[in-house]
PDB file of C-alpha atoms and ligand atoms in Angstrom:
ATOM      1  CA  MET A1472      78.171 121.530 107.527  1.00  0.00           C
ATOM      2  CA  PRO A1473      78.911 120.022 104.180  1.00  0.00           C
ATOM      3  CA  ALA A1474      79.252 116.369 104.057  1.00  0.00           C
ATOM      4  CA  LEU A1475      82.729 114.937 104.129  1.00  0.00           C
ATOM      5  CA  LEU A1476      82.153 113.403 100.693  1.00  0.00           C
ATOM      6  CA  GLU A1477      80.114 114.760  98.064  1.00  0.00           C
ATOM      7  CA  VAL A1478      79.421 112.994  94.890  1.00  0.00           C
ATOM      8  CA  ARG A1479      77.653 114.932  92.184  1.00  0.00           C
ATOM      9  CA  THR A1480      76.110 113.791  88.878  1.00  0.00           C
ATOM     10  CA  LEU A1481      79.204 111.596  88.416  1.00  0.00           C
ATOM     11  CA  TRP A1482      79.272 109.266  84.813  1.00  0.00           C
ATOM     12  CA  LYS A1483      81.475 106.473  83.738  1.00  0.00           C
ATOM     13  CA  SER A1484      81.031 104.071  80.868  1.00  0.00           C
ATOM     14  CA  PHE A1485      83.031 101.257  79.604  1.00  0.00           C
ATOM     15  CA  GLY A1486      82.541 101.030  75.789  1.00  0.00           C
ATOM     16  CA  GLY A1487      78.606 101.145  75.587  1.00  0.00           C
ATOM     17  CA  VAL A1488      77.916  99.697  79.362  1.00  0.00           C
ATOM     18  CA  HIS A1489      76.764 102.901  81.414  1.00  0.00           C
ATOM     19  CA  ALA A1490      78.508 101.696  84.666  1.00  0.00           C
ATOM     20  CA  VAL A1491      77.972 104.762  86.651  1.00  0.00           C
ATOM     21  CA  ARG A1492      75.025 107.315  85.413  1.00  0.00           C
ATOM     22  CA  ASP A1493      74.232 110.358  86.862  1.00  0.00           C
ATOM     23  CA  CYS A1494      75.300 109.191  90.106  1.00  0.00           C
ATOM     24  CA  SER A1495      74.884 111.590  93.297  1.00  0.00           C
ATOM     25  CA  PHE A1496      75.392 110.977  97.039  1.00  0.00           C
ATOM     26  CA  ASP A1497      76.491 112.341 100.133  1.00  0.00           C
ATOM     27  CA  VAL A1498      78.905 110.546 102.912  1.00  0.00           C
ATOM     28  CA  GLU A1499      78.581 112.196 106.518  1.00  0.00           C
ATOM     29  CA  ALA A1500      81.958 112.413 108.394  1.00  0.00           C
ATOM     30  CA  GLY A1501      82.401 110.089 111.441  1.00  0.00           C
ATOM     31  CA  ARG A1502      80.224 107.426 110.365  1.00  0.00           C
ATOM     32  CA  ILE A1503      79.875 104.123 108.577  1.00  0.00           C
ATOM     33  CA  THR A1504      77.840 104.098 105.524  1.00  0.00           C
ATOM     34  CA  GLY A1505      76.817 101.277 103.397  1.00  0.00           C
ATOM     35  CA  LEU A1506      76.918 101.066  99.824  1.00  0.00           C
ATOM     36  CA  ILE A1507      74.517  98.406  98.749  1.00  0.00           C
ATOM     37  CA  GLY A1508      72.857  97.337  95.616  1.00  0.00           C
ATOM     38  CA  PRO A1509      72.513  94.562  92.896  1.00  0.00           C
ATOM     39  CA  ASN A1510      75.673  92.965  91.074  1.00  0.00           C
ATOM     40  CA  GLY A1511      76.317  95.408  88.135  1.00  0.00           C
ATOM     41  CA  ALA A1512      74.721  98.354  89.894  1.00  0.00           C
ATOM     42  CA  GLY A1513      78.104 100.123  89.620  1.00  0.00           C
ATOM     43  CA  LYS A1514      79.273 100.163  93.256  1.00  0.00           C
ATOM     44  CA  SER A1515      82.699  99.267  92.647  1.00  0.00           C
ATOM     45  CA  THR A1516      83.218 101.542  89.744  1.00  0.00           C
ATOM     46  CA  ALA A1517      82.036 104.259  92.120  1.00  0.00           C
ATOM     47  CA  ILE A1518      84.582 102.930  94.671  1.00  0.00           C
ATOM     48  CA  ASP A1519      87.284 103.081  91.947  1.00  0.00           C
ATOM     49  CA  LEU A1520      86.452 106.510  90.654  1.00  0.00           C
ATOM     50  CA  ILE A1521      86.267 108.362  94.253  1.00  0.00           C
ATOM     51  CA  SER A1522      89.681 106.787  95.170  1.00  0.00           C
ATOM     52  CA  GLY A1523      91.341 107.655  91.932  1.00  0.00           C
ATOM     53  CA  PHE A1524      91.704 104.353  90.113  1.00  0.00           C
ATOM     54  CA  LEU A1525      89.586 105.443  87.498  1.00  0.00           C
ATOM     55  CA  GLU A1526      88.822 108.818  86.118  1.00  0.00           C
ATOM     56  CA  PRO A1527      85.213 109.688  85.452  1.00  0.00           C
ATOM     57  CA  ASP A1528      83.991 110.741  82.172  1.00  0.00           C
ATOM     58  CA  ALA A1529      81.739 113.775  83.928  1.00  0.00           C
ATOM     59  CA  GLY A1530      80.963 114.795  87.480  1.00  0.00           C
ATOM     60  CA  VAL A1531      82.249 116.240  90.437  1.00  0.00           C
ATOM     61  CA  ILE A1532      83.939 114.295  93.589  1.00  0.00           C
ATOM     62  CA  ARG A1533      84.392 116.609  96.552  1.00  0.00           C
ATOM     63  CA  PHE A1534      86.227 115.509  99.400  1.00  0.00           C
ATOM     64  CA  ALA A1535      86.860 117.465 102.784  1.00  0.00           C
ATOM     65  CA  GLY A1536      85.764 120.510 100.409  1.00  0.00           C
ATOM     66  CA  LEU A1537      88.581 119.809  97.386  1.00  0.00           C
ATOM     67  CA  ASP A1538      87.435 118.829  94.036  1.00  0.00           C
ATOM     68  CA  VAL A1539      89.299 115.461  93.483  1.00  0.00           C
ATOM     69  CA  GLN A1540      87.902 114.122  90.549  1.00  0.00           C
ATOM     70  CA  GLY A1541      90.601 112.851  87.729  1.00  0.00           C
ATOM     71  CA  ARG A1542      93.406 113.259  90.355  1.00  0.00           C
ATOM     72  CA  PRO A1543      95.366 109.704  90.622  1.00  0.00           C
ATOM     73  CA  ALA A1544      94.901 107.576  93.398  1.00  0.00           C
ATOM     74  CA  HIS A1545      98.523 108.456  95.264  1.00  0.00           C
ATOM     75  CA  ARG A1546      97.141 111.967  95.304  1.00  0.00           C
ATOM     76  CA  VAL A1547      94.032 111.300  96.651  1.00  0.00           C
ATOM     77  CA  ALA A1548      95.670 109.042  99.239  1.00  0.00           C
ATOM     78  CA  ARG A1549      97.818 111.853 100.368  1.00  0.00           C
ATOM     79  CA  LEU A1550      94.377 113.744 101.305  1.00  0.00           C
ATOM     80  CA  GLY A1551      93.578 111.136 103.425  1.00  0.00           C
ATOM     81  CA  LEU A1552      91.370 109.227 101.259  1.00  0.00           C
ATOM     82  CA  VAL A1553      92.073 105.309 100.647  1.00  0.00           C
ATOM     83  CA  ARG A1554      90.619 102.340  99.760  1.00  0.00           C
ATOM     84  CA  THR A1555      90.543  98.532 100.107  1.00  0.00           C
ATOM     85  CA  PHE A1556      90.007  95.828  97.235  1.00  0.00           C
ATOM     86  CA  GLN A1557      87.700  92.936  97.158  1.00  0.00           C
ATOM     87  CA  SER A1558      90.658  90.705  98.015  1.00  0.00           C
ATOM     88  CA  PRO A1559      92.960  91.983 100.654  1.00  0.00           C
ATOM     89  CA  ARG A1560      95.988  93.502  99.935  1.00  0.00           C
ATOM     90  CA  VAL A1561      98.936  93.127 102.425  1.00  0.00           C
ATOM     91  CA  TRP A1562     102.965  92.806 101.658  1.00  0.00           C
ATOM     92  CA  ALA A1563     102.659  88.945 101.603  1.00  0.00           C
ATOM     93  CA  GLY A1564     106.447  88.575 101.882  1.00  0.00           C
ATOM     94  CA  LEU A1565     107.057  90.857 105.035  1.00  0.00           C
ATOM     95  CA  THR A1566     105.858  90.099 108.356  1.00  0.00           C
ATOM     96  CA  VAL A1567     102.709  91.121 110.008  1.00  0.00           C
ATOM     97  CA  MET A1568     104.735  93.390 112.248  1.00  0.00           C
ATOM     98  CA  GLU A1569     106.775  95.176 109.270  1.00  0.00           C
ATOM     99  CA  ASN A1570     103.474  95.578 107.572  1.00  0.00           C
ATOM    100  CA  MET A1571     102.343  97.916 110.457  1.00  0.00           C
ATOM    101  CA  LEU A1572     105.715  99.314 110.565  1.00  0.00           C
ATOM    102  CA  LEU A1573     105.197 100.357 106.766  1.00  0.00           C
ATOM    103  CA  ALA A1574     101.531 101.698 107.375  1.00  0.00           C
ATOM    104  CA  ALA A1575     102.850 104.129 110.093  1.00  0.00           C
ATOM    105  CA  PRO A1576     103.914 107.417 108.680  1.00  0.00           C
ATOM    106  CA  GLU A1577     107.503 108.099 109.156  1.00  0.00           C
ATOM    107  CA  GLU A1578     107.589 110.283 112.162  1.00  0.00           C
ATOM    108  CA  GLY A1579     104.951 107.528 113.945  1.00  0.00           C
ATOM    109  CA  ARG A1580     107.285 104.368 113.141  1.00  0.00           C
ATOM    110  CA  GLU A1581     109.392 105.106 116.369  1.00  0.00           C
ATOM    111  CA  GLU A1582     106.313 104.897 118.372  1.00  0.00           C
ATOM    112  CA  VAL A1583     105.388 101.381 116.731  1.00  0.00           C
ATOM    113  CA  TRP A1584     108.887 100.204 117.806  1.00  0.00           C
ATOM    114  CA  ARG A1585     108.499 101.402 121.126  1.00  0.00           C
ATOM    115  CA  ALA A1586     105.165  99.897 121.724  1.00  0.00           C
ATOM    116  CA  VAL A1587     106.586  96.399 120.266  1.00  0.00           C
ATOM    117  CA  CYS A1588     109.434  96.573 122.898  1.00  0.00           C
ATOM    118  CA  THR A1589     107.538  97.458 125.862  1.00  0.00           C
ATOM    119  CA  HIS A1590     104.308  95.590 125.173  1.00  0.00           C
ATOM    120  CA  ALA A1591     104.927  92.006 126.096  1.00  0.00           C
ATOM    121  CA  ARG A1592     101.602  90.892 124.580  1.00  0.00           C
ATOM    122  CA  LEU A1593     102.454  92.396 120.889  1.00  0.00           C
ATOM    123  CA  ARG A1594     106.032  91.152 121.447  1.00  0.00           C
ATOM    124  CA  GLU A1595     105.112  87.413 122.011  1.00  0.00           C
ATOM    125  CA  SER A1596     102.368  87.603 119.912  1.00  0.00           C
ATOM    126  CA  GLU A1597     102.703  84.668 117.254  1.00  0.00           C
ATOM    127  CA  GLU A1598     101.293  86.427 114.616  1.00  0.00           C
ATOM    128  CA  ALA A1599     103.738  89.237 114.700  1.00  0.00           C
ATOM    129  CA  ASP A1600     106.593  87.634 113.066  1.00  0.00           C
ATOM    130  CA  ARG A1601     104.314  85.682 110.531  1.00  0.00           C
ATOM    131  CA  ALA A1602     104.810  86.381 106.991  1.00  0.00           C
ATOM    132  CA  ALA A1603     101.373  88.167 106.039  1.00  0.00           C
ATOM    133  CA  GLY A1604     101.240  86.078 102.853  1.00  0.00           C
ATOM    134  CA  TYR A1605     100.488  82.975 105.007  1.00  0.00           C
ATOM    135  CA  LEU A1606      97.441  84.483 106.789  1.00  0.00           C
ATOM    136  CA  SER A1607      93.942  83.698 106.025  1.00  0.00           C
ATOM    137  CA  GLY A1608      91.579  86.107 103.863  1.00  0.00           C
ATOM    138  CA  GLY A1609      89.931  87.225 107.077  1.00  0.00           C
ATOM    139  CA  GLN A1610      93.071  87.807 109.107  1.00  0.00           C
ATOM    140  CA  LYS A1611      94.410  89.778 106.056  1.00  0.00           C
ATOM    141  CA  ARG A1612      91.582  92.162 106.146  1.00  0.00           C
ATOM    142  CA  LEU A1613      92.159  92.408 110.003  1.00  0.00           C
ATOM    143  CA  LEU A1614      95.572  93.495 109.114  1.00  0.00           C
ATOM    144  CA  GLU A1615      94.529  96.238 106.611  1.00  0.00           C
ATOM    145  CA  ILE A1616      92.185  97.615 109.261  1.00  0.00           C
ATOM    146  CA  ALA A1617      94.946  97.464 111.842  1.00  0.00           C
ATOM    147  CA  ARG A1618      96.974  99.373 109.327  1.00  0.00           C
ATOM    148  CA  PHE A1619      94.559 102.154 108.987  1.00  0.00           C
ATOM    149  CA  PHE A1620      95.021 102.839 112.872  1.00  0.00           C
ATOM    150  CA  GLN A1621      98.704 103.432 111.942  1.00  0.00           C
ATOM    151  CA  ALA A1622      98.158 105.526 108.851  1.00  0.00           C
ATOM    152  CA  ARG A1623      94.935 107.197 110.320  1.00  0.00           C
ATOM    153  CA  PRO A1624      93.286 108.096 106.613  1.00  0.00           C
ATOM    154  CA  ARG A1625      90.334 110.496 107.340  1.00  0.00           C
ATOM    155  CA  MET A1626      88.289 108.193 105.056  1.00  0.00           C
ATOM    156  CA  VAL A1627      88.133 104.434 104.154  1.00  0.00           C
ATOM    157  CA  LEU A1628      86.687 102.972 101.291  1.00  0.00           C
ATOM    158  CA  MET A1629      85.761  99.197 101.555  1.00  0.00           C
ATOM    159  CA  ASP A1630      84.920  97.023  98.568  1.00  0.00           C
ATOM    160  CA  GLU A1631      83.229  94.026 100.253  1.00  0.00           C
ATOM    161  CA  PRO A1632      85.157  93.544 103.318  1.00  0.00           C
ATOM    162  CA  LEU A1633      83.504  90.252 104.239  1.00  0.00           C
ATOM    163  CA  THR A1634      84.093  88.409 101.301  1.00  0.00           C
ATOM    164  CA  GLY A1635      85.653  84.971 101.772  1.00  0.00           C
ATOM    165  CA  VAL A1636      85.676  85.667 105.331  1.00  0.00           C
ATOM    166  CA  ASN A1637      84.204  83.326 108.207  1.00  0.00           C
ATOM    167  CA  PRO A1638      81.599  84.479 110.330  1.00  0.00           C
ATOM    168  CA  VAL A1639      83.863  84.350 113.598  1.00  0.00           C
ATOM    169  CA  LEU A1640      86.459  87.041 111.719  1.00  0.00           C
ATOM    170  CA  GLY A1641      83.676  88.631 110.155  1.00  0.00           C
ATOM    171  CA  ALA A1642      82.416  89.746 113.528  1.00  0.00           C
ATOM    172  CA  ARG A1643      85.930  91.035 114.487  1.00  0.00           C
ATOM    173  CA  ILE A1644      86.319  92.928 111.296  1.00  0.00           C
ATOM    174  CA  GLY A1645      82.894  94.513 112.040  1.00  0.00           C
ATOM    175  CA  GLU A1646      84.515  95.293 115.289  1.00  0.00           C
ATOM    176  CA  GLY A1647      87.540  96.684 113.679  1.00  0.00           C
ATOM    177  CA  ILE A1648      85.623  98.859 111.394  1.00  0.00           C
ATOM    178  CA  LYS A1649      83.424 100.432 114.555  1.00  0.00           C
ATOM    179  CA  HIS A1650      86.803 101.200 116.084  1.00  0.00           C
ATOM    180  CA  LEU A1651      88.106 103.095 112.775  1.00  0.00           C
ATOM    181  CA  VAL A1652      85.117 105.307 113.200  1.00  0.00           C
ATOM    182  CA  ALA A1653      85.747 105.550 116.997  1.00  0.00           C
ATOM    183  CA  ALA A1654      89.081 106.709 116.385  1.00  0.00           C
ATOM    184  CA  GLY A1655      87.859 109.627 114.076  1.00  0.00           C
ATOM    185  CA  MET A1656      87.775 108.038 110.549  1.00  0.00           C
ATOM    186  CA  THR A1657      84.857 107.878 108.193  1.00  0.00           C
ATOM    187  CA  VAL A1658      83.882 104.794 106.469  1.00  0.00           C
ATOM    188  CA  LEU A1659      81.961 104.110 103.238  1.00  0.00           C
ATOM    189  CA  MET A1660      81.572  99.929 102.612  1.00  0.00           C
ATOM    190  CA  VAL A1661      80.251  98.209  99.835  1.00  0.00           C
ATOM    191  CA  GLU A1662      78.846  94.669 101.251  1.00  0.00           C
ATOM    192  CA  HIS A1663      76.436  92.241 100.552  1.00  0.00           C
ATOM    193  CA  ASN A1664      75.821  90.766 103.775  1.00  0.00           C
ATOM    194  CA  LEU A1665      72.554  92.721 104.985  1.00  0.00           C
ATOM    195  CA  PRO A1666      72.591  91.827 108.513  1.00  0.00           C
ATOM    196  CA  PHE A1667      76.028  92.920 108.832  1.00  0.00           C
ATOM    197  CA  VAL A1668      75.363  95.957 106.911  1.00  0.00           C
ATOM    198  CA  GLU A1669      72.589  96.440 109.439  1.00  0.00           C
ATOM    199  CA  ARG A1670      74.478  95.781 112.419  1.00  0.00           C
ATOM    200  CA  VAL A1671      77.561  98.261 111.372  1.00  0.00           C
ATOM    201  CA  CYS A1672      76.076 100.713 109.093  1.00  0.00           C
ATOM    202  CA  GLY A1673      74.094 103.949 110.856  1.00  0.00           C
ATOM    203  CA  THR A1674      73.033 104.760 107.261  1.00  0.00           C
ATOM    204  CA  VAL A1675      72.897 103.351 103.824  1.00  0.00           C
ATOM    205  CA  ILE A1676      73.042 104.231  99.876  1.00  0.00           C
ATOM    206  CA  VAL A1677      71.192 102.123  97.468  1.00  0.00           C
ATOM    207  CA  MET A1678      72.656 102.019  93.971  1.00  0.00           C
ATOM    208  CA  ALA A1679      70.855 100.472  90.932  1.00  0.00           C
ATOM    209  CA  LEU A1680      71.902 100.737  87.225  1.00  0.00           C
ATOM    210  CA  GLY A1681      74.664 103.146  87.874  1.00  0.00           C
ATOM    211  CA  ARG A1682      72.724 105.593  90.251  1.00  0.00           C
ATOM    212  CA  SER A1683      71.906 106.318  93.835  1.00  0.00           C
ATOM    213  CA  ILE A1684      68.030 105.661  94.362  1.00  0.00           C
ATOM    214  CA  ALA A1685      67.559 106.019  97.806  1.00  0.00           C
ATOM    215  CA  HIS A1686      69.656 106.542 101.461  1.00  0.00           C
ATOM    216  CA  GLY A1687      68.985 106.200 105.043  1.00  0.00           C
ATOM    217  CA  PRO A1688      68.907 103.625 107.632  1.00  0.00           C
ATOM    218  CA  LEU A1689      68.535 100.140 106.254  1.00  0.00           C
ATOM    219  CA  ALA A1690      65.298  99.443 108.342  1.00  0.00           C
ATOM    220  CA  ALA A1691      63.654 102.395 106.960  1.00  0.00           C
ATOM    221  CA  LEU A1692      64.572 101.315 103.131  1.00  0.00           C
ATOM    222  CA  ARG A1693      62.945  97.743 103.548  1.00  0.00           C
ATOM    223  CA  SER A1694      59.555  99.053 102.884  1.00  0.00           C
ATOM    224  CA  ASP A1695      60.645 101.538 100.322  1.00  0.00           C
ATOM    225  CA  PRO A1696      59.093 100.341  96.940  1.00  0.00           C
ATOM    226  CA  ALA A1697      61.840 101.635  94.656  1.00  0.00           C
ATOM    227  CA  VAL A1698      64.530  99.639  96.628  1.00  0.00           C
ATOM    228  CA  ILE A1699      62.507  96.335  97.135  1.00  0.00           C
ATOM    229  CA  ASP A1700      62.025  96.484  93.324  1.00  0.00           C
ATOM    230  CA  ALA A1701      65.813  97.151  92.574  1.00  0.00           C
ATOM    231  CA  TYR A1702      67.426  95.139  95.180  1.00  0.00           C
ATOM    232  CA  LEU A1703      65.891  93.553  98.258  1.00  0.00           C
ATOM    233  CA  GLY A1704      63.296  91.856  96.231  1.00  0.00           C
ATOM    234  CA  GLN A1705      66.025  89.634  95.137  1.00  0.00           C
ATOM    235  CA  VAL A1706      67.643  88.508  98.230  1.00  0.00           C
ATOM    236  CA  PRO A1707      64.494  87.878 100.470  1.00  0.00           C
ATOM    237  CA  ALA A1708      66.302  85.151 102.415  1.00  0.00           C
ATOM    238  CA  ARG A1709      68.989  87.642 103.395  1.00  0.00           C
ATOM    239  CA  VAL A1710      66.706  90.049 104.750  1.00  0.00           C
TER     240      VAL A1710
HETATM  241  P1  ADP B 910      79.092  96.181  91.435  1.00  0.00           P
HETATM  242  O1  ADP B 910      80.049  96.513  91.997  1.00  0.00           O
HETATM  243  O2  ADP B 910      77.975  97.087  91.789  1.00  0.00           O
HETATM  244  O3  ADP B 910      78.797  94.822  90.917  1.00  0.00           O
HETATM  245  P2  ADP B 910      80.657  97.057  88.863  1.00  0.00           P
HETATM  246  O4  ADP B 910      80.797  98.821  89.136  1.00  0.00           O
HETATM  247  O5  ADP B 910      81.775  96.212  89.100  1.00  0.00           O
HETATM  248  O6  ADP B 910      79.031  96.748  89.746  1.00  0.00           O
HETATM  249  O7  ADP B 910      80.044  97.083  87.491  1.00  0.00           O
HETATM  250  C1  ADP B 910      79.083  97.644  86.680  1.00  0.00           C
HETATM  251  C2  ADP B 910      78.941  97.583  85.468  1.00  0.00           C
HETATM  252  O8  ADP B 910      79.995  97.827  84.700  1.00  0.00           O
HETATM  253  C3  ADP B 910      78.606  95.932  85.176  1.00  0.00           C
HETATM  254  O9  ADP B 910      77.915  95.717  84.178  1.00  0.00           O
HETATM  255  C4  ADP B 910      80.018  95.668  84.925  1.00  0.00           C
HETATM  256  O10 ADP B 910      80.048  94.467  83.878  1.00  0.00           O
HETATM  257  C5  ADP B 910      80.628  97.021  83.985  1.00  0.00           C
HETATM  258  N1  ADP B 910      82.196  96.978  84.255  1.00  0.00           N
HETATM  259  C6  ADP B 910      82.667  97.296  85.192  1.00  0.00           C
HETATM  260  N2  ADP B 910      83.994  97.426  85.242  1.00  0.00           N
HETATM  261  C7  ADP B 910      84.006  97.292  83.795  1.00  0.00           C
HETATM  262  C8  ADP B 910      85.418  97.624  83.009  1.00  0.00           C
HETATM  263  N3  ADP B 910      86.349  97.546  83.433  1.00  0.00           N
HETATM  264  N4  ADP B 910      85.309  97.162  81.713  1.00  0.00           N
HETATM  265  C9  ADP B 910      84.072  96.776  81.088  1.00  0.00           C
HETATM  266  N5  ADP B 910      83.121  96.983  81.809  1.00  0.00           N
HETATM  267  C10 ADP B 910      83.084  97.234  82.958  1.00  0.00           C
HETATM  268 MG1   MG B 911      81.697  94.920  93.131  1.00  0.00          MG
END
């Protein structure tokens, strides 16, 4: 079985900066895969390229067997490949419930309303009627994850989901991400918090200087000299 996402010899430069250079990796379906590496390694650029927010200079991005490189983000999203940003994006002026309703495909919205009307817990939940703009960063992140349960993409790319999030909400975000996968979705997640990555990600891809230099379970990568040299050696306190 081919991987759900195949990245092959991907290149992207900004002027003279080779942000992504000859980068190749696979992401298997039904898993949470981590994408780690030092600052400036090209992780966010890779996420931008895969999700269609940037056009690659060269290379192949194959999603569910389709070549998607160069397609704009809205077309990639329609195939079920979506992403989050370093700061969570919600419709700030709408309530939490309205955010949820808008995430549901049109034919599913009636179902959401029915759930709202029948389940006392949801109906009476204080958060449901609150404008999403007033949520904390971590709560917005949880709302983003909740919306994925409505929208049911095949794959979610997350860029640093724990940035600016307190540890209590961080743990809930970890549980939310695990539930996405239990519900059949696939997740590729950029994250610097290595204990979190170790708890949540079965497998990890390491990027350095624009390319993927290693992959496997984080425990195994800890003794990989190339990984220690490029990344782990720089963050001993966190390992
Ligand atoms: P990471 O997410 O791993 O920290 P990035 O993908 O953000 O790395 O950046 C990789 C390199 O590309 C860095 O040197 C960064 O400064 C550069 N870069 C990223 N985006 C741009 C841009 N829009 N214009 C110019 N340089 C960029
Ligand atoms: Mg980044």
